[in-house]
XYZ file of C-alpha atoms in Angstrom:
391
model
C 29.811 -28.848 15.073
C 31.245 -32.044 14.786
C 31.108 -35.025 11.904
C 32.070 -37.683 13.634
C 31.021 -40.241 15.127
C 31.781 -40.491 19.108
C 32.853 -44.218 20.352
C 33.059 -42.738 23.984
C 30.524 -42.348 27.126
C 29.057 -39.403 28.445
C 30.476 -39.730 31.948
C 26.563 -38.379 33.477
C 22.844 -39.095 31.834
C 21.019 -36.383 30.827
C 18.410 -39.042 30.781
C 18.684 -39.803 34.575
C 20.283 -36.105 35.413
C 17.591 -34.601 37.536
C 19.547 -36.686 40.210
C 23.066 -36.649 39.183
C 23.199 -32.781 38.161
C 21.894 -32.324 41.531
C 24.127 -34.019 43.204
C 27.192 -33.101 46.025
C 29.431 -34.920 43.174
C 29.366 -32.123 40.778
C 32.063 -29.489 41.280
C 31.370 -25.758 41.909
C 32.857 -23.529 39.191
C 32.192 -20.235 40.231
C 28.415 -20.755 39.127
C 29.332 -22.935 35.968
C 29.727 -26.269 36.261
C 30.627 -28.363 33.231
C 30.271 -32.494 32.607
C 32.591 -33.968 30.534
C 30.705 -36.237 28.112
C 33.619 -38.136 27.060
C 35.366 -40.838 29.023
C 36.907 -43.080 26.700
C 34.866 -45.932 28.331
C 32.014 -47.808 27.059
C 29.529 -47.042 24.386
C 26.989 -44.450 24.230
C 28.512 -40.983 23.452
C 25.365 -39.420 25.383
C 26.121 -40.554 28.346
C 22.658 -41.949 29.157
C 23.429 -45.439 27.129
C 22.095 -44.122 23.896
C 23.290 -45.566 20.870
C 21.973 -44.214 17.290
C 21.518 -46.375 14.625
C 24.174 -47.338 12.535
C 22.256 -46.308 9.203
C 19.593 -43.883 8.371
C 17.695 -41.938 5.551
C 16.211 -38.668 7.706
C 17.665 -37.102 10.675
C 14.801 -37.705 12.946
C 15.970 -41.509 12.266
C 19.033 -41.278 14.544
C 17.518 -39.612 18.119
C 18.002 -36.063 17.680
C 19.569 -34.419 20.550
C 20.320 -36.685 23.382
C 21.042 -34.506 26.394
C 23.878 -32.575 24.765
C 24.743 -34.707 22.123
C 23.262 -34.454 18.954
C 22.947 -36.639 16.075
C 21.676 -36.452 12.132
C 21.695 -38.568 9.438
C 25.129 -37.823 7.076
C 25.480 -40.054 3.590
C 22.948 -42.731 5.227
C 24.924 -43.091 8.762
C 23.885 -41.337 12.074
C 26.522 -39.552 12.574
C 27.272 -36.900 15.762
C 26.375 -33.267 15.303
C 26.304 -31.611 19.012
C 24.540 -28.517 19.378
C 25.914 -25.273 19.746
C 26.827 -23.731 22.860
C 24.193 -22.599 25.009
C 21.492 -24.816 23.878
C 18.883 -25.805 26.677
C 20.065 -29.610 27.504
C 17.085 -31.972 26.760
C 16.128 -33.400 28.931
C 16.758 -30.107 31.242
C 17.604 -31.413 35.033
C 15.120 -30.482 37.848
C 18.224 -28.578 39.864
C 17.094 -25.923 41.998
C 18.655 -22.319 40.861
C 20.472 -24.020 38.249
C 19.438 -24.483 34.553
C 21.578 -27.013 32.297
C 23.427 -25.895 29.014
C 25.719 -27.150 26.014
C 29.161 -25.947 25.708
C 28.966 -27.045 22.050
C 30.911 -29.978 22.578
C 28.954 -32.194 23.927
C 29.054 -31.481 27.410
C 26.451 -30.355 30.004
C 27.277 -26.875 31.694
C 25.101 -25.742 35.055
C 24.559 -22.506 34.844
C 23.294 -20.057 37.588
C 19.692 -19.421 37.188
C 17.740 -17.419 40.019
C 14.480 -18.151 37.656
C 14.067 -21.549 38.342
C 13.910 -21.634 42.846
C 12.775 -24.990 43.086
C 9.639 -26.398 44.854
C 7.639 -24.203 46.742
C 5.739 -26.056 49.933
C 2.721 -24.269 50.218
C 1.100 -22.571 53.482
C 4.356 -22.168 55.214
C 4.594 -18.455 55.279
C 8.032 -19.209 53.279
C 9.354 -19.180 49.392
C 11.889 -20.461 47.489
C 14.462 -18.176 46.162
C 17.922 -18.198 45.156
C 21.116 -16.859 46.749
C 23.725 -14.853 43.958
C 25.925 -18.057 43.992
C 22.789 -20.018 43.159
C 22.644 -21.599 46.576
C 19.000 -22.685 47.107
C 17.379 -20.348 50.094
C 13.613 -19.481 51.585
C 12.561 -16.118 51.860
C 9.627 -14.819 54.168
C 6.227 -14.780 52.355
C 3.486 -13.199 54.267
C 0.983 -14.060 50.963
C 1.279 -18.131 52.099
C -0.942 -18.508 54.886
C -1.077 -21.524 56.652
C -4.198 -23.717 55.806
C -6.872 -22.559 58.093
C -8.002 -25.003 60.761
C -12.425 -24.787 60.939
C -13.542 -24.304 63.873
C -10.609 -23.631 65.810
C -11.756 -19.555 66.682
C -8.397 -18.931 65.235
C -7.159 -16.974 62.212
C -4.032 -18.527 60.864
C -1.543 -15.529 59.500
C 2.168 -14.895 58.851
C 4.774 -13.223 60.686
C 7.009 -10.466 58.554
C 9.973 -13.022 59.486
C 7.962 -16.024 57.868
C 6.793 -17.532 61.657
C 3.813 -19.012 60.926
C 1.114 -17.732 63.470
C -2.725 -16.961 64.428
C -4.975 -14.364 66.104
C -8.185 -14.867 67.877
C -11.370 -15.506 64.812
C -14.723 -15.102 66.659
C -16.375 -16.112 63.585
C -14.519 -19.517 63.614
C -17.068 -21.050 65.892
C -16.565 -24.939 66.296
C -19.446 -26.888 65.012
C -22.537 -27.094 67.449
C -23.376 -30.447 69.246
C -27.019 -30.340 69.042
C -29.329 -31.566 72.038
C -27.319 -30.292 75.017
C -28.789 -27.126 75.826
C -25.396 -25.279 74.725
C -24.319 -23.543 72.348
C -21.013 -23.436 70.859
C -18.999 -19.567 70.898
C -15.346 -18.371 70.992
C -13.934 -16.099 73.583
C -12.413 -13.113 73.077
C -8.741 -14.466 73.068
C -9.854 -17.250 70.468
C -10.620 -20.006 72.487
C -13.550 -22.554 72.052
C -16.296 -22.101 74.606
C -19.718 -22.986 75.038
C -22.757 -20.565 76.426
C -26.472 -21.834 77.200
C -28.980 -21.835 74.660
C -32.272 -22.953 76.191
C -33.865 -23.500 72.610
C -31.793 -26.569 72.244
C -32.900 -28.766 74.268
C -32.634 -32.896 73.683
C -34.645 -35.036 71.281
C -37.661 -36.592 73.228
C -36.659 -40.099 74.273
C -39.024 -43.015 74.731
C -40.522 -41.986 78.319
C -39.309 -38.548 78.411
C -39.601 -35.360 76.962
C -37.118 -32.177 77.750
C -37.010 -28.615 77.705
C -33.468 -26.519 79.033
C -33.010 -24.177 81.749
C -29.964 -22.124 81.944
C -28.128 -24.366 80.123
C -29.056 -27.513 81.438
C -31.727 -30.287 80.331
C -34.685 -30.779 81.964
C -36.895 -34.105 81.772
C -40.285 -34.255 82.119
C -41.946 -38.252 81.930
C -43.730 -38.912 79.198
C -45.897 -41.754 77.844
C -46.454 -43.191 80.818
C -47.818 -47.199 80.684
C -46.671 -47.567 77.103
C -44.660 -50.130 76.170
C -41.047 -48.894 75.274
C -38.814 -52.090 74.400
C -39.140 -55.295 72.952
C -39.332 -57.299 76.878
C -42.701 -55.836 77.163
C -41.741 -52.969 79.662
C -43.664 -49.432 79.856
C -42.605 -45.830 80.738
C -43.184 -45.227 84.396
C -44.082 -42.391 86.485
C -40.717 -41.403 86.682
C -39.338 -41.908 82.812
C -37.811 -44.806 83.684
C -38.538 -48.001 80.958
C -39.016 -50.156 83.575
C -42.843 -51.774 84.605
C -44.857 -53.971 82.951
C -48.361 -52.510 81.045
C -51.536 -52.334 82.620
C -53.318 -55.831 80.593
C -55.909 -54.572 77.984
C -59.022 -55.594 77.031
C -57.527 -58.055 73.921
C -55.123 -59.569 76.374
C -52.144 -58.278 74.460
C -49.002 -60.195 74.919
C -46.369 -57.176 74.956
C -43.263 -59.372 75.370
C -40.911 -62.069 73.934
C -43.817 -64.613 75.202
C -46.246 -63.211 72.699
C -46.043 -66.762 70.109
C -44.160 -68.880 72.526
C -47.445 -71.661 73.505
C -45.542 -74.609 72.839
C -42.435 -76.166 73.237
C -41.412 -76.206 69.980
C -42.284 -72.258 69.551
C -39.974 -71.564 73.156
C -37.962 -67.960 73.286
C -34.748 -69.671 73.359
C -32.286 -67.425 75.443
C -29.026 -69.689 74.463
C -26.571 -69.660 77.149
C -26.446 -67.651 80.386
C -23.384 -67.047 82.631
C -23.108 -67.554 86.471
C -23.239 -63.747 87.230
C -26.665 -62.326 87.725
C -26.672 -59.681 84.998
C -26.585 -62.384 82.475
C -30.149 -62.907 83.433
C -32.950 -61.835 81.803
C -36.691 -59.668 82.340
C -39.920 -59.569 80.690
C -43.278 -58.695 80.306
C -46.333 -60.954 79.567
C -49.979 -61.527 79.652
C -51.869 -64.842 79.355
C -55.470 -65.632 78.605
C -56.694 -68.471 80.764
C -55.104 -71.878 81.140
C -52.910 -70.546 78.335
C -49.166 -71.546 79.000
C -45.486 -69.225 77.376
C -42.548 -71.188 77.083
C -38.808 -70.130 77.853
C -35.600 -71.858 77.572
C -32.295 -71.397 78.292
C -28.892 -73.392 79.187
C -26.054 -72.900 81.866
C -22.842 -71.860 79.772
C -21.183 -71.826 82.941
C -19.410 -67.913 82.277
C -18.064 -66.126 85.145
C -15.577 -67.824 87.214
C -16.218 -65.345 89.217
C -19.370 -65.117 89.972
C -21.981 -67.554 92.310
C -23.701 -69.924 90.676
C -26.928 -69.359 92.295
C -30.126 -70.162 89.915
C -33.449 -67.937 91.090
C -36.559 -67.472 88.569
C -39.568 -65.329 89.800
C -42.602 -64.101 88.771
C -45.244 -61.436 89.872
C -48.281 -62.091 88.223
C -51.764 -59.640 87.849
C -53.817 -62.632 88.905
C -53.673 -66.202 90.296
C -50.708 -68.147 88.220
C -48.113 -71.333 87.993
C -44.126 -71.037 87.208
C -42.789 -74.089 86.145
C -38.908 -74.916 86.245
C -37.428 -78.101 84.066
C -33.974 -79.327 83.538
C -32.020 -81.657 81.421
C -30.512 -83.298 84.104
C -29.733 -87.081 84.870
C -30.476 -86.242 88.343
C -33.107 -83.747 89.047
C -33.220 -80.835 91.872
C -35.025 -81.061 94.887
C -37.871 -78.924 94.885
C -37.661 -75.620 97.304
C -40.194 -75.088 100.350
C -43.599 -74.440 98.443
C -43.317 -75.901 95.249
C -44.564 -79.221 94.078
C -42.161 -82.159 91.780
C -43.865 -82.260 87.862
C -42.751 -83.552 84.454
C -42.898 -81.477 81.400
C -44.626 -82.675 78.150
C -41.200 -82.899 76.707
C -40.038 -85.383 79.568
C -38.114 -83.271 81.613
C -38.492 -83.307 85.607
C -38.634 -80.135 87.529
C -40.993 -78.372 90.003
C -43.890 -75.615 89.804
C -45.109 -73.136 91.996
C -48.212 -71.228 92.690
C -47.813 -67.482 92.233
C -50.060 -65.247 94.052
C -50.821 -61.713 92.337
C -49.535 -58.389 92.842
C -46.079 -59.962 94.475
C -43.051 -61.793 93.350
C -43.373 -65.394 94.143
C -39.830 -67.368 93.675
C -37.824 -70.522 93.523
C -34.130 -71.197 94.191
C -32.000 -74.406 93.682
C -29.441 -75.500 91.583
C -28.836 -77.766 88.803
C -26.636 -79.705 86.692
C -24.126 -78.073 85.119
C -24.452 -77.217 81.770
C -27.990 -78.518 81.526
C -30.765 -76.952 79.602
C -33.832 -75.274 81.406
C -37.376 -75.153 80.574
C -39.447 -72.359 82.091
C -42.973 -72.164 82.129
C -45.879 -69.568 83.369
C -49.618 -70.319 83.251
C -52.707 -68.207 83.717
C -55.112 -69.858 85.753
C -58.843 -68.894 85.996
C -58.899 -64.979 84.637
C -59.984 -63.625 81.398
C -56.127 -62.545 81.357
C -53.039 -62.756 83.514
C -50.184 -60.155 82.710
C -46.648 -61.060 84.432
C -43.096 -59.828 85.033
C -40.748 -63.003 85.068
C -37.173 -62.862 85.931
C -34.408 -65.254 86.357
C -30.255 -65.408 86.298
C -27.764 -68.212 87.217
């Protein structure tokens, strides 16, 4: 035990030695390893930059002990009072197989210490452990299994040498996919597989309902004439969404064209490219002499493609397409059709549609202009249509 008070520097922090005590720096000494807390230097006789008070009244007034310096309070001064030898340094340094002691002067000893390995990282069939000159080491442990992987049909295990490794888990069956008529299995050397399962068969869709068959789906059409998307199409004979309903006796609109009278209440379709799957399809019906309205403009998309306007429409019973543009110069009118104005001012041309066929009209226009379509029941109770066009 000492009474006085230390002017010099403890040449390595307790306060910062989990890094420093752990460090290539410090010298082996045949499992001991002692730090010299006194360098004549600076300040701080802890070596972490700690400087007690210069006056006191209780001991716990001047830092107690400081990694292996200690201090109390003496005649109203903090004065230093290491601990003996062997005290646990405090802060004790996170050094694998190594715990830190005092040598009752001050200094930090590193002791040999099989009881403290370091670390374990889990699931790696390995532990920590300590070699006799307190060298950090890994042993084989068959207790830490490797995190099993669901689903996999493997069994994850360890080898007596610590190899991580696996065996074949029939239980481990990868999660099912439902719908496809299979069923999800492991084979006998632990591989994913898949075997049919006729009682799973896919969820009905909007014109067809399925059933499996070793393995494999089987659609049957369903809800035939019922309209199945928002264009007015029904389910046809062969599950396909893709003819326009039978008109009822209410003249049911079943498309975009259901509230679109006027011109100001037109389905606007924004811009269309030059290739012809930027067009667009519908379904319709019309009481007599009532009129839809559809417009669109030329966006002129698809460098690519041939700018080559068509619109068409197959009607149930006797009816007029009408084509306008927004251009300074209007179109000639094809073969068949006849020149007319829109109520909004706009020339084009109209044609006479007979039923049960697709009656059309081809020309171009001004680029970038805006189109005004038209179709108009003529004498029956109720007209239903399919009208197409593209760019």
């Amino acid at each position: 035990m000492h009474g006085r008070i230390r002017i010099g520097v403890v040449a390595v922090s307790l306060m910062s030695g989990a890094c420093l005590l752990g460090s290539s720096s410090i010298p082996d000494l045949g499992g001991t390893t002692t730090l010299n807390g006194d360098d004549g230097g600076s300040s701080g006789g802890d070596g972490s930059g700690y400087v007690p008070p210069p006056q006191c009244t209780v001991d716990g007034e001047c830092g107690g002990q400081q990694g292996c310096r200690g201090y109390s309070c003496v005649g109203g001064k903090c004065v230093e009072n290491d601990p003996p030898a062997n005290t646990p340094a405090v802060p004790q340094p996170q050094v694998a197989c190594k715990r830190a002691v005092c040598d009752g002067h001050g200094n930090v000893s590193l002791l040999v210490d099989p009881s403290v390995p370091g670390p374990d990282a889990p699931h790696d069939c390995m532990k920590p452990s300590c070699a006799a000159d307190g060298t950090p080491t890994l042993l084989p442990d068959p207790a830490d299994i490797p995190v099993d992987v669901a689903g996999d049909c493997q069994k994850p295990a360890c080898a007596v040498d610590g190899t991580m490794t696996s065996s074949p888990d029939p239980a481990d069956v990868p999660p099912d996919q439902p719908g496809d008529c299979q069923r999800n299995s492991c084979t006998a050397s632990g591989a994913p597989t898949t075997v049919p399962d006729d009682t799973d068969p896919p969820k009905p869709g909007p014109c067809d309902t399925y059933t499996c068959s070793a393995g494999a789906p089987v659609a049957t059409p369903a809800n035939v004439g019922k309209v199945c998307a928002s264009t007015g199409f029904a389910c046809d004979t062969q599950g396909q969404c893709d003819v326009c309903p039978a008109v009822d006796a209410a003249c049911t609109d079943p498309g975009p064209g259901a509230t679109a009278h006027s011109p100001q209440t037109a389905v606007d379709y924004q811009g269309i490219g030059h290739c012809d799957s930027g067009g667009r399809s519908w379904c319709g019906a019309l009481s007599a002499s009532e009129t839809s309205w559809f417009t669109y403009y030329d966006d002129g998309t698809g460098p690519f493609c041939t700018f080559d306007p068509m619109w068409e429409v197959k009607p149930t019973a006797p009816a007029t397409m009408c084509v306008y543009f927004e251009c300074s110069t209007p179109p000639s009118c094809p073969v068949g059709a006849l020149a007319a104005t829109s109520t909004t001012g706009h020339a084009g041309c109209c044609i006479a549609a007979a039923p049960g066929t697709f009656t059309s009209m081809a020309m171009g226009f001004c680029g970038g202009g805006r189109v005004e379509i038209t179709v108009e029941g003529a004498t029956s109770a109720c007209t239903g249509y399919e009208l197409d066009f593209h760019d």
